[in-house]
Coordinates of C-alpha atoms and ligand atoms in Angstrom, one line a residue:
M1 CA -6.0 -7.5 2.8
C2 CA -7.9 -8.3 6.0
G3 CA -7.2 -6.7 9.4
I4 CA -6.1 -9.1 12.2
V5 CA -5.7 -8.4 15.9
G6 CA -4.8 -10.8 18.8
Y7 CA -4.5 -10.1 22.5
V8 CA -3.5 -11.8 25.7
G9 CA -3.3 -10.0 29.1
A10 CA -4.2 -10.4 32.7
G11 CA -7.2 -8.1 32.2
G12 CA -10.3 -10.0 33.1
D13 CA -12.2 -6.7 33.1
G14 CA -13.1 -6.6 29.4
T15 CA -9.6 -5.3 28.4
A16 CA -9.3 -7.8 25.6
L17 CA -12.4 -6.7 23.9
D18 CA -11.4 -3.0 24.1
V19 CA -8.0 -3.7 22.7
I20 CA -9.4 -5.8 19.8
M21 CA -12.0 -3.2 18.9
E22 CA -9.5 -0.4 19.0
G23 CA -7.1 -2.4 16.9
L24 CA -9.8 -3.3 14.3
A25 CA -10.7 0.4 14.0
R26 CA -7.1 1.2 13.1
L27 CA -7.0 -1.7 10.6
E28 CA -10.4 -1.2 9.0
Y29 CA -8.8 0.2 5.9
R30 CA -7.3 -3.2 5.2
G31 CA -10.7 -4.5 4.3
Y32 CA -14.1 -3.7 5.5
D33 CA -17.0 -5.8 4.4
S34 CA -17.4 -7.6 7.7
A35 CA -15.8 -7.9 11.1
G36 CA -15.9 -10.2 14.2
V37 CA -14.4 -10.9 17.6
A38 CA -13.9 -14.1 19.6
L39 CA -13.1 -14.2 23.4
V40 CA -12.1 -17.0 25.7
S41 CA -14.1 -16.7 28.9
N42 CA -15.1 -19.1 31.6
G43 CA -14.1 -22.1 29.6
E44 CA -16.2 -21.0 26.6
I45 CA -15.8 -19.2 23.3
A46 CA -17.8 -16.0 23.1
L47 CA -18.2 -14.9 19.5
Q48 CA -19.8 -12.0 17.7
K49 CA -19.5 -11.2 13.9
K50 CA -21.4 -9.0 11.5
A51 CA -21.3 -8.1 7.8
G52 CA -20.7 -4.5 6.9
K53 CA -18.5 -2.0 8.5
L54 CA -17.1 -2.2 12.0
V55 CA -19.9 -0.1 13.4
N56 CA -22.3 -3.0 12.8
L57 CA -20.2 -5.2 15.0
R58 CA -19.9 -2.5 17.6
E59 CA -23.7 -2.1 17.7
A60 CA -24.2 -5.9 17.9
I61 CA -21.9 -6.1 20.9
A62 CA -23.6 -3.2 22.6
A63 CA -26.9 -5.0 22.1
N64 CA -25.5 -8.3 23.3
P65 CA -22.6 -7.6 25.7
M66 CA -19.7 -10.0 25.7
P67 CA -18.2 -11.5 28.9
P68 CA -15.0 -10.2 30.4
S69 CA -11.9 -11.8 29.0
G70 CA -8.1 -11.5 28.8
T71 CA -7.8 -13.6 25.6
A72 CA -9.2 -12.5 22.2
I73 CA -8.9 -12.3 18.5
G74 CA -10.5 -9.9 16.0
H75 CA -10.8 -9.5 12.3
T76 CA -12.0 -7.1 9.6
R77 CA -12.5 -8.8 6.2
W78 CA -12.2 -8.0 2.5
A79 CA -14.0 -10.9 0.9
T80 CA -12.1 -13.4 -1.3
H81 CA -13.9 -16.7 -0.8
G82 CA -17.6 -16.2 -0.1
G83 CA -19.5 -13.0 -0.1
P84 CA -19.5 -10.4 2.8
T85 CA -22.2 -12.1 5.0
D86 CA -22.5 -12.7 8.8
H87 CA -21.8 -16.4 8.2
N88 CA -18.7 -15.8 6.1
A89 CA -17.3 -13.2 8.6
H90 CA -14.4 -14.2 10.8
P91 CA -13.7 -15.6 13.3
H92 CA -14.7 -19.1 12.3
L93 CA -15.3 -21.9 14.8
G94 CA -13.8 -25.4 14.5
G95 CA -14.3 -28.8 16.0
P96 CA -17.5 -30.8 16.6
D97 CA -18.0 -28.7 19.8
L98 CA -17.0 -25.4 18.2
R99 CA -14.6 -24.7 21.0
L100 CA -11.8 -23.3 18.8
A101 CA -12.0 -19.9 17.0
L102 CA -9.7 -18.9 14.1
I103 CA -9.2 -15.8 11.9
H104 CA -7.3 -15.7 8.6
N105 CA -5.8 -13.3 6.1
G106 CA -4.8 -14.6 2.7
I107 CA -6.0 -17.5 0.5
I108 CA -5.7 -21.3 1.2
E109 CA -5.3 -22.5 -2.3
N110 CA -6.0 -26.2 -1.6
F111 CA -9.0 -25.6 0.6
H112 CA -11.4 -27.4 -1.8
A113 CA -9.6 -30.7 -1.4
L114 CA -9.2 -30.3 2.3
K115 CA -12.9 -29.4 2.7
S116 CA -14.0 -32.4 0.7
R117 CA -12.1 -34.7 3.0
L118 CA -13.5 -33.0 6.1
V119 CA -17.1 -33.2 4.7
D120 CA -16.5 -36.9 4.0
D121 CA -15.5 -37.2 7.7
G122 CA -18.8 -35.7 8.7
V123 CA -17.7 -32.1 9.4
V124 CA -20.6 -29.7 8.9
F125 CA -19.6 -26.3 7.4
T126 CA -21.6 -23.2 8.0
S127 CA -19.7 -20.8 5.6
E128 CA -18.3 -20.8 2.0
T129 CA -14.9 -19.7 3.2
D130 CA -11.5 -21.3 3.0
T131 CA -10.9 -20.1 6.6
E132 CA -13.4 -22.5 8.1
V133 CA -11.4 -25.4 6.7
A134 CA -8.4 -24.2 8.7
A135 CA -10.5 -23.8 11.8
H136 CA -11.6 -27.4 11.6
L137 CA -8.1 -28.7 10.8
V138 CA -6.6 -26.9 13.8
A139 CA -9.5 -28.1 16.1
R140 CA -9.0 -31.6 14.9
E141 CA -5.3 -31.5 15.7
Y142 CA -6.0 -29.9 19.1
A143 CA -8.4 -32.6 20.0
A144 CA -5.5 -35.1 19.4
S145 CA -2.8 -33.2 21.3
G146 CA -4.4 -30.7 23.7
D147 CA -1.6 -28.3 22.6
L148 CA -2.7 -25.3 20.5
T149 CA 0.8 -24.6 19.2
G150 CA 1.3 -28.2 18.1
A151 CA -2.1 -28.2 16.6
M152 CA -1.3 -25.1 14.5
L153 CA 2.0 -26.7 13.5
A154 CA 0.3 -29.9 12.3
A155 CA -2.5 -27.9 10.5
V156 CA -0.3 -25.5 8.5
A157 CA 1.7 -28.5 7.2
Q158 CA -1.5 -29.4 5.2
L159 CA -2.1 -25.9 3.9
E160 CA -1.0 -24.4 0.6
G161 CA -1.2 -20.7 -0.4
A162 CA -0.8 -17.4 1.5
F163 CA -2.1 -17.2 5.1
T164 CA -1.9 -15.5 8.4
L165 CA -3.8 -17.5 11.0
L166 CA -4.7 -16.7 14.6
A167 CA -6.4 -19.2 16.9
V168 CA -7.7 -19.5 20.4
H169 CA -9.3 -22.4 22.2
A170 CA -11.9 -22.4 25.0
D171 CA -9.7 -24.8 27.0
A172 CA -6.6 -22.6 26.7
P173 CA -7.3 -19.2 28.2
G174 CA -4.3 -16.8 28.1
V175 CA -2.9 -18.3 24.8
V176 CA -3.2 -17.0 21.3
V177 CA -1.3 -18.9 18.5
G178 CA -0.4 -17.3 15.2
A179 CA 1.1 -18.6 12.0
R180 CA 2.2 -16.8 8.8
R181 CA 3.2 -17.7 5.2
N182 CA 3.3 -15.0 2.5
S183 CA 1.1 -12.8 4.6
P184 CA 1.8 -10.2 7.3
L185 CA 2.0 -10.8 11.1
V186 CA 3.7 -8.7 13.7
V187 CA 3.9 -9.1 17.5
G188 CA 3.3 -6.2 19.9
L189 CA 5.5 -6.7 23.0
G190 CA 3.9 -5.4 26.2
T191 CA 4.3 -5.8 29.9
G192 CA 2.0 -8.5 31.3
E193 CA 0.3 -8.4 27.9
N194 CA 1.2 -9.2 24.3
F195 CA -0.4 -8.4 21.0
L196 CA -0.6 -9.7 17.4
G197 CA -1.5 -7.7 14.3
S198 CA -1.5 -7.5 10.5
D199 CA 0.6 -4.4 11.0
V200 CA 1.7 -2.3 13.9
A201 CA -1.4 -0.1 13.7
A202 CA -3.3 -2.9 15.5
F203 CA -1.5 -2.3 18.8
I204 CA 0.3 1.1 18.3
G205 CA -1.9 2.6 21.1
H206 CA -0.4 0.1 23.6
T207 CA 3.2 -0.5 22.7
R208 CA 5.8 0.6 20.2
E209 CA 8.0 -2.4 20.8
A210 CA 7.4 -4.9 18.0
M211 CA 8.7 -8.1 16.5
E212 CA 8.3 -9.0 12.8
L213 CA 7.7 -12.7 12.1
G214 CA 9.6 -14.4 9.3
Q215 CA 8.2 -16.7 6.6
D216 CA 6.7 -20.0 7.8
Q217 CA 6.8 -19.2 11.5
I218 CA 4.4 -19.8 14.3
V219 CA 4.2 -17.6 17.4
T220 CA 2.6 -18.4 20.7
I221 CA 1.8 -15.5 23.0
T222 CA 0.7 -15.5 26.6
P223 CA 0.6 -12.5 29.0
D224 CA 4.3 -13.0 29.9
S225 CA 5.8 -14.9 27.0
V226 CA 6.3 -14.8 23.2
T227 CA 7.7 -18.1 21.7
V228 CA 8.5 -18.5 18.0
I229 CA 9.1 -21.7 16.1
G230 CA 9.4 -22.5 12.4
F231 CA 7.0 -24.7 10.4
D232 CA 9.7 -27.3 11.0
G233 CA 9.0 -27.2 14.7
E234 CA 12.4 -25.8 15.5
P235 CA 12.9 -22.7 17.7
A236 CA 13.1 -19.5 15.6
E237 CA 13.6 -15.8 16.2
G238 CA 11.5 -12.8 15.0
R239 CA 13.2 -9.5 14.4
R240 CA 12.6 -6.9 17.0
F241 CA 12.1 -3.2 16.0
H242 CA 10.8 0.0 17.6
V243 CA 7.8 1.6 15.9
D244 CA 8.8 5.1 15.1
W245 CA 5.3 6.6 14.7
D246 CA 2.7 6.8 17.5
A247 CA -1.0 6.4 17.7
A248 CA -1.6 10.1 17.0
A249 CA 0.2 9.8 13.6
A250 CA -2.4 7.3 12.6
E251 CA -5.3 9.5 13.6
K252 CA -6.7 12.2 11.4
G253 CA -4.9 15.1 13.0
G254 CA -7.8 17.4 12.8
Y255 CA -8.5 16.8 9.1
P256 CA -12.0 15.7 8.0
N257 CA -10.7 12.4 6.7
Y258 CA -7.5 10.4 6.3
M259 CA -7.3 11.3 2.6
T260 CA -7.1 15.0 3.2
K261 CA -4.7 14.5 6.1
E262 CA -2.4 12.4 4.0
I263 CA -2.4 14.8 1.1
H264 CA -1.3 17.4 3.6
D265 CA 1.3 15.0 5.1
Q266 CA 3.2 15.0 1.8
P267 CA 5.8 17.7 2.5
R268 CA 6.7 15.7 5.7
A269 CA 6.6 12.4 3.8
V270 CA 9.1 13.6 1.2
A271 CA 11.3 15.3 3.8
D272 CA 11.3 12.2 6.1
T273 CA 12.2 10.0 3.1
L274 CA 15.2 12.2 2.3
L275 CA 16.3 12.2 6.0
G276 CA 19.5 10.4 6.9
R277 CA 20.4 9.5 3.3
T278 CA 23.2 12.0 2.7
D279 CA 26.3 12.7 4.7
A280 CA 27.5 16.1 6.0
F281 CA 28.9 16.8 2.5
G282 CA 25.7 16.1 0.7
A283 CA 26.9 12.8 -0.7
L284 CA 24.4 9.9 -0.8
V285 CA 24.8 7.3 1.9
L286 CA 22.7 4.2 1.7
D287 CA 24.3 1.7 4.1
E288 CA 20.8 0.4 4.9
L289 CA 20.8 -1.3 1.4
R290 CA 23.3 -3.9 2.5
I291 CA 24.2 -4.7 -1.1
S292 CA 27.8 -4.7 -2.2
E293 CA 28.9 -1.6 -4.2
D294 CA 30.5 -3.9 -6.7
A295 CA 27.1 -5.7 -7.3
L296 CA 25.4 -2.4 -7.8
R297 CA 28.2 -1.2 -10.1
A298 CA 27.7 -4.3 -12.2
V299 CA 24.0 -3.6 -12.8
D300 CA 23.3 -3.3 -16.5
K301 CA 19.5 -3.1 -16.4
I302 CA 16.8 -2.0 -13.9
V303 CA 13.3 -3.3 -13.9
F304 CA 10.6 -1.6 -11.8
I305 CA 7.7 -3.9 -10.8
A306 CA 4.6 -2.6 -9.1
C307 CA 0.9 -2.1 -9.4
G308 CA -1.4 0.9 -9.7
T309 CA -0.1 4.1 -8.3
A310 CA 3.1 2.5 -7.3
A311 CA 3.7 1.5 -11.0
Y312 CA 3.3 5.2 -12.0
A313 CA 6.1 6.1 -9.5
G314 CA 8.2 3.5 -11.4
M315 CA 7.3 5.2 -14.7
I316 CA 8.4 8.5 -13.4
A317 CA 11.6 7.0 -12.0
K318 CA 12.5 5.6 -15.4
Y319 CA 12.9 9.1 -17.0
A320 CA 15.1 10.3 -14.1
I321 CA 17.3 7.3 -13.5
E322 CA 18.0 6.6 -17.2
H323 CA 19.1 10.3 -17.4
W324 CA 21.3 10.1 -14.3
T325 CA 22.8 6.7 -14.6
R326 CA 22.6 5.7 -18.3
I327 CA 21.3 2.3 -17.1
P328 CA 18.3 1.1 -19.2
C329 CA 15.2 1.0 -17.1
E330 CA 12.0 -0.9 -17.7
V331 CA 8.7 -0.6 -15.9
E332 CA 6.4 -3.6 -15.6
L333 CA 3.0 -4.2 -14.0
A334 CA 3.8 -6.8 -11.5
H335 CA 0.9 -9.1 -12.5
E336 CA 2.1 -9.0 -16.1
F337 CA 5.8 -9.5 -15.3
R338 CA 4.9 -12.5 -13.1
Y339 CA 3.6 -14.5 -16.1
R340 CA 6.2 -13.3 -18.7
D341 CA 9.5 -14.9 -19.5
P342 CA 11.5 -11.7 -19.0
V343 CA 15.2 -11.4 -19.9
I344 CA 16.6 -11.3 -16.4
D345 CA 20.1 -12.2 -15.0
A346 CA 22.4 -11.5 -12.1
K347 CA 23.1 -8.1 -13.5
T348 CA 19.5 -7.1 -13.5
L349 CA 18.3 -5.0 -10.6
V350 CA 14.6 -5.6 -10.0
V351 CA 13.1 -2.8 -7.9
S352 CA 9.7 -3.5 -6.4
I353 CA 7.6 -0.5 -5.3
S354 CA 4.9 -1.1 -2.7
Q355 CA 3.3 1.0 0.0
S356 CA 1.9 -2.0 1.9
G357 CA 4.6 -4.5 1.1
E358 CA 1.8 -7.1 0.9
T359 CA 0.5 -6.7 -2.6
M360 CA 0.4 -10.3 -3.7
D361 CA 0.9 -9.5 -7.4
T362 CA 4.1 -7.6 -6.6
L363 CA 5.2 -10.2 -4.0
M364 CA 4.9 -13.0 -6.6
A365 CA 6.7 -10.9 -9.2
V366 CA 9.6 -10.4 -6.7
K367 CA 9.8 -14.1 -6.1
H368 CA 9.8 -14.7 -9.9
A369 CA 12.6 -12.2 -10.3
S370 CA 14.6 -13.8 -7.5
D371 CA 14.1 -17.2 -9.1
L372 CA 15.5 -15.8 -12.3
G373 CA 18.7 -14.7 -10.5
A374 CA 18.0 -10.9 -10.3
L375 CA 19.2 -8.6 -7.5
T376 CA 16.0 -7.4 -5.8
I377 CA 15.4 -4.2 -3.9
S378 CA 12.1 -3.3 -2.3
I379 CA 11.0 0.3 -2.0
C380 CA 8.3 0.0 0.7
N381 CA 6.5 2.0 3.4
T382 CA 5.5 -0.7 5.8
H383 CA 8.1 -2.2 8.2
G384 CA 7.7 -5.8 8.9
S385 CA 5.9 -6.5 5.7
T386 CA 6.4 -9.4 3.4
I387 CA 7.9 -7.9 0.2
P388 CA 11.0 -6.4 1.9
R389 CA 11.5 -9.8 3.6
E390 CA 11.5 -11.5 0.2
S391 CA 14.0 -9.0 -1.3
D392 CA 17.8 -8.8 -1.1
A393 CA 17.5 -5.3 0.3
V394 CA 14.9 -2.6 1.2
L395 CA 14.8 1.1 0.9
Y396 CA 12.0 2.2 3.2
T397 CA 10.0 5.3 2.4
H398 CA 9.1 7.2 5.6
A399 CA 5.6 8.4 4.7
G400 CA 4.2 7.2 8.0
P401 CA 1.0 5.1 8.1
E402 CA -1.1 5.6 5.0
I403 CA -4.6 4.8 6.0
A404 CA -6.7 6.0 3.1
V405 CA -7.1 3.4 0.5
A406 CA -6.1 5.7 -2.4
S407 CA -2.4 6.3 -2.2
T408 CA -1.1 9.9 -2.0
K409 CA 1.8 10.6 0.4
A410 CA 3.2 7.1 -0.2
F411 CA 3.3 7.9 -4.0
L412 CA 5.4 11.0 -3.5
A413 CA 7.6 9.1 -1.0
Q414 CA 8.0 6.3 -3.6
I415 CA 9.2 8.8 -6.3
T416 CA 11.6 10.3 -3.7
A417 CA 13.0 6.9 -2.8
T418 CA 13.5 5.9 -6.4
Y419 CA 15.3 9.2 -7.0
I420 CA 17.5 8.6 -4.0
L421 CA 18.3 5.1 -5.3
G422 CA 19.0 6.5 -8.8
L423 CA 21.3 9.2 -7.6
Y424 CA 23.1 6.8 -5.4
L425 CA 23.8 4.5 -8.4
A426 CA 25.0 7.5 -10.4
Q427 CA 27.3 8.5 -7.6
L428 CA 28.6 5.0 -7.2
R429 CA 29.2 4.4 -10.8
G430 CA 30.9 7.7 -11.5
G431 CA 30.5 9.4 -14.8
T432 CA 28.7 12.5 -15.8
Y433 CA 26.0 12.7 -13.2
A434 CA 28.0 11.5 -10.1
D435 CA 29.0 15.0 -9.1
E436 CA 25.6 16.4 -10.0
A437 CA 23.9 13.9 -7.6
Q438 CA 24.5 16.2 -4.7
A439 CA 23.1 19.2 -6.6
V440 CA 19.9 17.2 -7.4
M441 CA 19.7 16.1 -3.8
K442 CA 19.9 19.8 -2.8
D443 CA 17.0 20.5 -5.2
M444 CA 15.1 17.6 -3.7
H445 CA 15.4 19.1 -0.2
E446 CA 13.6 22.2 -1.5
V447 CA 10.7 20.2 -2.8
P448 CA 8.7 19.8 0.6
A449 CA 8.4 23.6 0.8
K450 CA 7.2 23.7 -2.8
I451 CA 4.6 21.0 -2.1
Q452 CA 3.4 23.1 0.9
A453 CA 3.1 26.2 -1.3
V454 CA 0.9 24.2 -3.7
L455 CA -1.2 22.9 -0.8
D456 CA -1.6 26.5 0.5
S457 CA -3.1 27.6 -2.8
M458 CA -5.8 25.0 -3.6
D459 CA -9.0 27.1 -3.0
R460 CA -9.7 27.6 -6.7
V461 CA -9.0 23.9 -7.4
R462 CA -11.6 22.9 -4.8
E463 CA -14.0 25.4 -6.3
I464 CA -13.5 23.9 -9.7
A465 CA -14.1 20.4 -8.3
R466 CA -17.3 21.4 -6.6
F467 CA -18.5 23.0 -9.8
M468 CA -17.7 19.8 -11.8
A469 CA -19.4 17.4 -9.3
D470 CA -21.7 16.2 -12.1
T471 CA -19.0 15.7 -14.7
R472 CA -19.2 12.3 -16.4
A473 CA -15.7 12.1 -17.9
V474 CA -12.4 13.9 -17.5
L475 CA -9.2 13.5 -19.5
F476 CA -5.6 14.1 -18.4
L477 CA -2.7 14.9 -20.7
G478 CA 1.0 15.0 -19.9
R479 CA 4.4 14.5 -21.6
H480 CA 7.7 13.0 -20.3
V481 CA 7.5 12.7 -16.5
G482 CA 4.1 14.5 -16.8
Y483 CA 2.6 11.5 -18.6
P484 CA 2.6 9.2 -15.5
V485 CA 1.3 12.1 -13.5
A486 CA -1.6 12.3 -16.0
L487 CA -2.2 8.5 -15.4
E488 CA -2.2 9.0 -11.7
G489 CA -4.5 12.0 -11.9
A490 CA -7.0 9.8 -13.8
L491 CA -6.6 6.9 -11.3
K492 CA -7.3 9.2 -8.4
L493 CA -10.5 10.5 -10.0
K494 CA -11.6 6.9 -10.8
E495 CA -11.0 5.5 -7.4
L496 CA -12.2 8.4 -5.3
A497 CA -15.1 9.9 -7.4
Y498 CA -16.1 6.9 -9.4
I499 CA -15.9 9.1 -12.6
H500 CA -14.6 7.7 -15.9
A501 CA -11.1 9.3 -16.4
E502 CA -8.3 8.6 -18.7
G503 CA -4.7 9.8 -18.8
F504 CA -2.8 10.1 -22.1
A505 CA 0.6 10.9 -23.3
A506 CA 0.0 14.3 -24.9
G507 CA 1.8 13.3 -28.1
E508 CA -0.6 10.3 -28.5
L509 CA -3.6 12.6 -28.7
K510 CA -3.5 13.0 -32.5
H511 CA -3.2 9.3 -32.9
G512 CA -6.8 8.7 -31.8
P513 CA -7.9 10.0 -28.4
I514 CA -8.5 13.5 -29.8
A515 CA -11.7 12.1 -31.2
L516 CA -12.9 12.2 -27.6
I517 CA -12.7 15.9 -27.5
E518 CA -16.1 17.7 -27.8
P519 CA -17.3 21.1 -26.6
G520 CA -17.1 21.4 -22.8
Q521 CA -15.0 18.2 -22.3
P522 CA -12.8 18.9 -19.3
V523 CA -9.1 18.2 -19.9
F524 CA -6.3 18.6 -17.3
V525 CA -3.0 19.3 -19.0
I526 CA 0.3 19.0 -17.0
V527 CA 2.6 21.4 -18.7
P528 CA 6.3 20.8 -18.5
S529 CA 8.6 23.5 -17.1
P530 CA 9.5 26.2 -19.7
S531 CA 13.1 25.2 -18.8
S532 CA 12.5 21.6 -20.1
E533 CA 14.8 20.4 -22.9
H534 CA 13.8 19.3 -26.4
G535 CA 11.1 21.8 -26.8
L536 CA 8.8 19.8 -24.6
H537 CA 7.0 22.9 -23.2
A538 CA 6.2 24.3 -26.7
K539 CA 4.9 20.9 -27.8
V540 CA 2.4 20.7 -24.9
V541 CA 1.3 24.2 -25.4
S542 CA 0.4 23.3 -29.0
N543 CA -1.5 20.3 -27.7
I544 CA -3.6 22.6 -25.5
Q545 CA -4.3 24.7 -28.6
E546 CA -5.4 21.6 -30.5
I547 CA -8.0 20.5 -27.9
R548 CA -9.1 24.1 -27.1
A549 CA -9.8 24.6 -30.8
R550 CA -12.2 21.6 -30.5
G551 CA -14.1 23.0 -27.5
A552 CA -12.3 21.3 -24.7
R553 CA -12.4 23.0 -21.3
T554 CA -8.7 23.2 -20.5
I555 CA -7.5 23.1 -16.9
V556 CA -3.7 23.7 -17.1
I557 CA -1.2 22.9 -14.4
A558 CA 1.7 25.3 -15.2
E559 CA 4.7 26.9 -13.5
E560 CA 4.5 30.3 -12.0
G561 CA 5.5 32.8 -14.7
D562 CA 4.6 30.6 -17.6
E563 CA 2.6 33.1 -19.7
D564 CA 2.6 30.9 -22.9
V565 CA -0.3 28.9 -21.6
V566 CA -2.6 31.9 -20.8
P567 CA -4.3 32.3 -24.2
F568 CA -5.4 28.6 -24.3
A569 CA -6.3 27.9 -20.6
D570 CA -9.8 28.1 -19.2
E571 CA -8.2 27.6 -15.7
I572 CA -4.5 27.8 -14.8
V573 CA -3.3 26.1 -11.6
R574 CA 0.1 27.5 -10.7
V575 CA 2.9 25.4 -9.2
P576 CA 6.4 26.7 -8.1
A577 CA 9.2 26.5 -10.7
T578 CA 10.8 23.1 -10.2
P579 CA 13.6 21.2 -12.0
P580 CA 11.8 19.3 -14.8
L581 CA 12.6 15.8 -13.4
L582 CA 11.3 16.8 -9.9
A583 CA 8.1 18.4 -11.3
P584 CA 5.9 15.3 -10.6
L585 CA 6.3 15.9 -6.9
V586 CA 4.4 19.2 -7.2
T587 CA 2.2 18.8 -10.3
V588 CA 0.4 15.7 -9.0
V589 CA -0.8 17.5 -5.8
P590 CA -3.6 19.6 -7.5
L591 CA -4.9 16.5 -9.2
Q592 CA -5.1 14.7 -5.8
V593 CA -6.9 17.7 -4.2
F594 CA -9.2 17.9 -7.2
A595 CA -10.2 14.2 -7.0
C596 CA -10.7 14.3 -3.2
E597 CA -12.8 17.5 -3.3
L598 CA -15.0 16.2 -6.1
A599 CA -15.6 13.0 -4.3
N600 CA -16.4 15.0 -1.1
A601 CA -18.8 17.1 -3.2
K602 CA -20.5 13.8 -4.3
G603 CA -20.8 12.7 -0.6
L604 CA -18.5 9.7 -1.2
D605 CA -16.3 8.0 1.4
V606 CA -12.8 9.2 0.3
D607 CA -11.0 7.0 2.8
Q608 CA -12.6 3.7 1.9
P609 CA -13.9 3.8 -1.7
R610 CA -16.2 1.1 -2.9
N611 CA -14.8 -2.2 -4.1
L612 CA -11.2 -1.3 -3.0
A613 CA -8.9 -2.4 -0.3
K614 CA -5.7 -0.8 0.9
S615 CA -3.6 -3.9 0.4
V616 CA -4.6 -6.4 -2.3
T617 CA -3.1 -9.6 -0.9
V618 CA -4.7 -11.9 -3.5
E619 CA -3.4 -12.4 -7.0
Ligands
LIG701 C1 -3.5 3.5 -5.2 O1 -4.3 4.7 -5.1 C2 -4.3 2.3 -5.3 N1 -5.2 2.1 -4.2 C3 -3.6 1.1 -5.8 O2 -3.3 1.3 -7.2 C4 -2.2 0.8 -5.1 O3 -1.3 1.8 -5.4 C5 -1.7 -0.5 -5.6 O4 -2.7 -1.5 -5.3 C6 -0.4 -0.9 -5.1 O5 -0.4 -1.0 -3.7 P1 0.9 -1.1 -2.8 O6 1.7 0.1 -3.1 O7 0.5 -1.3 -1.4 O8 1.7 -2.4 -3.4

């Protein structure tokens, strides 16, 4: 969950520092409790690092200018080993003469044993981090060989765990060496300059040509060369790709913060995720999956694995995909699945859902599923990330870069992608819903406009949020696909406004939670479409009556034209009529806007909420 940037170029005029600081600014969402830069200049390592946000480092550099350089590495940190202090900030120096600098993303699981050996050998440590151990290991190997690539190769052979490492040495200007295992690293390919980053946002302002590194690979970049070897020392290849979004896409686009921008990106995110997945006749085409149709036809169980918001997308998918395909679907929190002994075999399709593609809990669950013989598909928003690489196939969402830590557009894109996958399976397997798949896809193509209509009518929701800025607890109720929407609405309020919030299945209310209802208690209710089957709509209307009778302040999300809710709603937030299974794509939007506006009203940082990181790459 740290941000990593590396640069080599001819620029002796301070280019390297500029590139690093720009890249760190774009990556700050990956973790932001400290930051640092190391440059190779005139046979020395110049180093500056500061606890706190990137602005602290910027101010330190302004006060103590760094020398011109063409070789640099930079890091923003989300602490795992050792608190967020100046000493624990990266880069860390290695060797008795501290002439090597190294940065790291991940966890070195055997660092205690390695550190003990190094201390016994007289090495003096200045931090509590696992990273400093790696710095001294690489420095020790460099002292023996004088070759930074070979030193990295020898050092990684001693490490266990998940890591991306970048290293520079004072005696090796114009060279940055990187290594990755279970953690992200991509190469930015320039002319007379090359880049390294945790993801393409690190260098998107300079090049859109990139190369993803595979597991257990080492890359050596110079201004004019990029060389890849495996941890076995043999030549290897990265996979080149073109980054299809530009620097502007990662900026705020005129919105006050990334969170607001990304909420308003949602119509585009859904539309782009639908793009290119149907043929001229409306039939689903998923050649990108590269899994045999026979293997997919043989699937007799689907298990979604994910964390947080992504898991709620899986819960929504369950309702739709079981309906369309008649394949039993389970939804598991990745960190629980990982330690269970699940009933999995070659006919089980395990679908991981992850925006970052780096969530360690989900990555380890995917590996567990693979070890058990399952077919694995990754639904992911980040090209070049680890989870897709560890899966049999990937279905990318096209939500564009999601910078705000709390997920919004990626969530809608995840729901969209799971629906595309479900409809594809229904089409492939024939049966009742195969011919209806095209009709549902047609309905899906109408959803972006409906999301836009909701976004254009949010003034009252913002007003309610500002009015409720001092609220201490909010409840959310929903049934069927509205239940995971209620869970997501509660999560958004927790992670953005730091308010206690809880989502319930509306039918569960009378089994206990209704005891929470007291006069004035705000309760959001996601009301199913009146066109829902099984009398769902009437049941939820009676739930609203039950809580209203006990004094709850009911804020009801209901379809235009639904008059049944009027007598029991203190506030009605209207959404366009939508086929019941597609309703989450519109009903969640007011809840996102509400949480964002309430957090704004409290003066909170909606892009980087406290204690959270965009990508949780530790278990
Ligand atoms: C979303 O608002 C949260 N920040 C969090 O629950 C997130 O969805 C979860 O950590 C999974 O992240 P991923 O999609 O990158 O795997």
